[in-house]
Amino acid sequence: GGQDIYTARYDAASNQWLQESLPDAINSPLVESHALILPDGKTLIWYSRLRPNLGSVDLKAAILEDDGSWTGPISLGPRINTPGIDFGPGMSGDGLTFFFSRDGQMMEWPMSALQAEIARARQALETDRVDSYLGLSVR
């Protein structure tokens, strides 16, 4: 794609960083950027044009499972994403506040509220109810 997200780990034996592209479900031919890993070390948030979406750019999440696979992309709902441009996820140094940009305005949420939203979004994905969760007409 135009910009993709990778993981990297240092390999002491070869004295090199080894990189690996995230799965195609996360990296698309479109742009994926502004990646953030939450304090749990397993939840990735980034902006994407992947569908379904509510605006031209939405925030998505993916979760690294214990077996090394990824669940996602998870479309975060209308409490976070709007018909506008939602991007630029970040967090406070203490990990308690989530920040993002909504049409150029800085938004902030308690990390606990973001985690609850991710749980709702994941449940919608796992029960095949993403469209109704996002408030889109059911296909």
C-alpha positions in Angstrom: 0.0 0.0 0.0 0.9 3.7 0.1 2.0 3.5 3.8 1.9 0.3 5.7 2.4 -0.7 9.4 5.2 -3.1 10.4 6.5 -4.7 13.5 10.2 -4.9 14.3 12.3 -6.9 16.7 15.9 -6.8 17.4 17.8 -10.1 16.6 20.9 -10.1 18.8 22.4 -13.1 16.9 22.5 -11.1 13.6 22.8 -7.7 15.3 19.9 -6.5 13.0 16.4 -5.3 13.3 14.0 -7.8 11.6 10.8 -6.3 10.3 7.5 -7.9 9.3 4.5 -6.3 7.6 1.2 -6.7 9.5 -1.4 -8.9 7.7 -3.2 -7.8 4.6 -6.4 -7.3 6.6 -4.7 -4.4 8.4 -2.4 -3.2 5.6 -4.3 -2.5 2.4 -3.5 -0.8 -0.9 -4.7 2.4 0.9 -2.8 4.4 3.5 -2.5 3.1 7.0 -0.6 5.5 9.3 -0.3 7.2 12.7 0.0 3.9 14.6 -0.3 3.8 18.3 0.3 0.8 20.6 -1.7 1.0 23.8 -0.1 0.3 27.2 -1.3 -3.4 27.1 1.3 -3.9 24.3 -1.3 -5.8 22.2 -3.8 -3.2 21.0 -2.9 -1.2 17.8 -4.8 1.9 16.8 -4.2 3.7 13.5 -6.1 5.7 10.9 -7.3 4.1 7.7 -9.6 4.4 4.8 -10.6 0.7 5.0 -14.3 0.1 4.9 -16.6 0.1 6.6 -16.0 3.7 7.7 -18.0 6.7 8.7 -15.8 9.4 7.2 -13.0 9.8 4.8 -10.5 8.7 7.4 -11.5 6.6 10.5 -9.6 5.2 13.5 -9.4 1.4 13.5 -8.1 -1.0 16.1 -6.5 -4.5 15.9 -5.5 -6.8 18.8 -2.5 -9.1 18.9 -3.7 -12.4 20.2 -1.6 -14.8 22.3 -1.0 -17.1 19.4 0.5 -14.2 17.3 -2.5 -13.7 15.1 -4.3 -10.3 14.8 -8.0 -9.7 15.4 -9.1 -6.8 13.2 -9.3 -4.4 11.7 -12.0 -3.3 14.2 -14.0 -0.3 13.1 -14.3 2.0 16.1 -17.8 3.4 16.4 -19.6 6.7 16.1 -18.5 7.9 19.6 -15.0 8.2 18.1 -15.4 8.3 14.3 -17.5 10.8 12.5 -18.4 11.7 8.8 -15.3 13.9 8.9 -11.6 13.1 9.4 -10.6 11.3 12.5 -6.9 10.5 12.9 -3.7 11.0 14.8 -4.1 8.7 17.8 -1.9 9.3 20.8 -1.8 9.0 24.5 -0.6 10.8 27.6 2.7 9.9 29.1 1.0 8.2 32.0 -1.1 6.1 29.6 -4.4 7.3 31.2 -5.6 9.6 28.4 -6.2 8.9 24.7 -5.9 11.8 22.2 -6.9 12.0 18.6 -7.9 14.6 16.0 -11.4 15.1 14.9 -11.6 17.5 11.9 -8.6 19.4 13.3 -9.9 19.6 16.8 -8.0 17.8 19.6 -10.2 15.2 21.4 -9.3 13.5 24.6 -10.8 10.5 26.3 -10.0 8.5 29.4 -8.2 5.4 28.4 -10.9 3.3 30.2 -13.5 4.8 27.9 -11.4 3.9 24.8 -11.0 0.4 26.1 -14.7 0.0 26.6 -15.3 1.3 23.0 -12.8 -1.2 21.6 -14.6 -4.0 23.5 -18.0 -2.9 22.0 -16.4 -2.7 18.5 -14.8 -6.1 18.9 -18.1 -7.7 20.0 -19.8 -6.1 16.9 -17.1 -7.6 14.7 -17.3 -11.1 16.3 -21.1 -11.2 16.1 -21.2 -9.8 12.5 -23.0 -6.6 13.6 -20.5 -4.0 12.5 -22.9 -2.1 10.2 -25.5 -1.7 13.0 -22.8 -0.8 15.5 -21.6 1.9 13.2 -25.1 3.1 12.5 -24.9 2.1 8.8 -27.7 0.5 6.9 -27.5 -3.2 7.0 -26.4 -4.7 3.8 
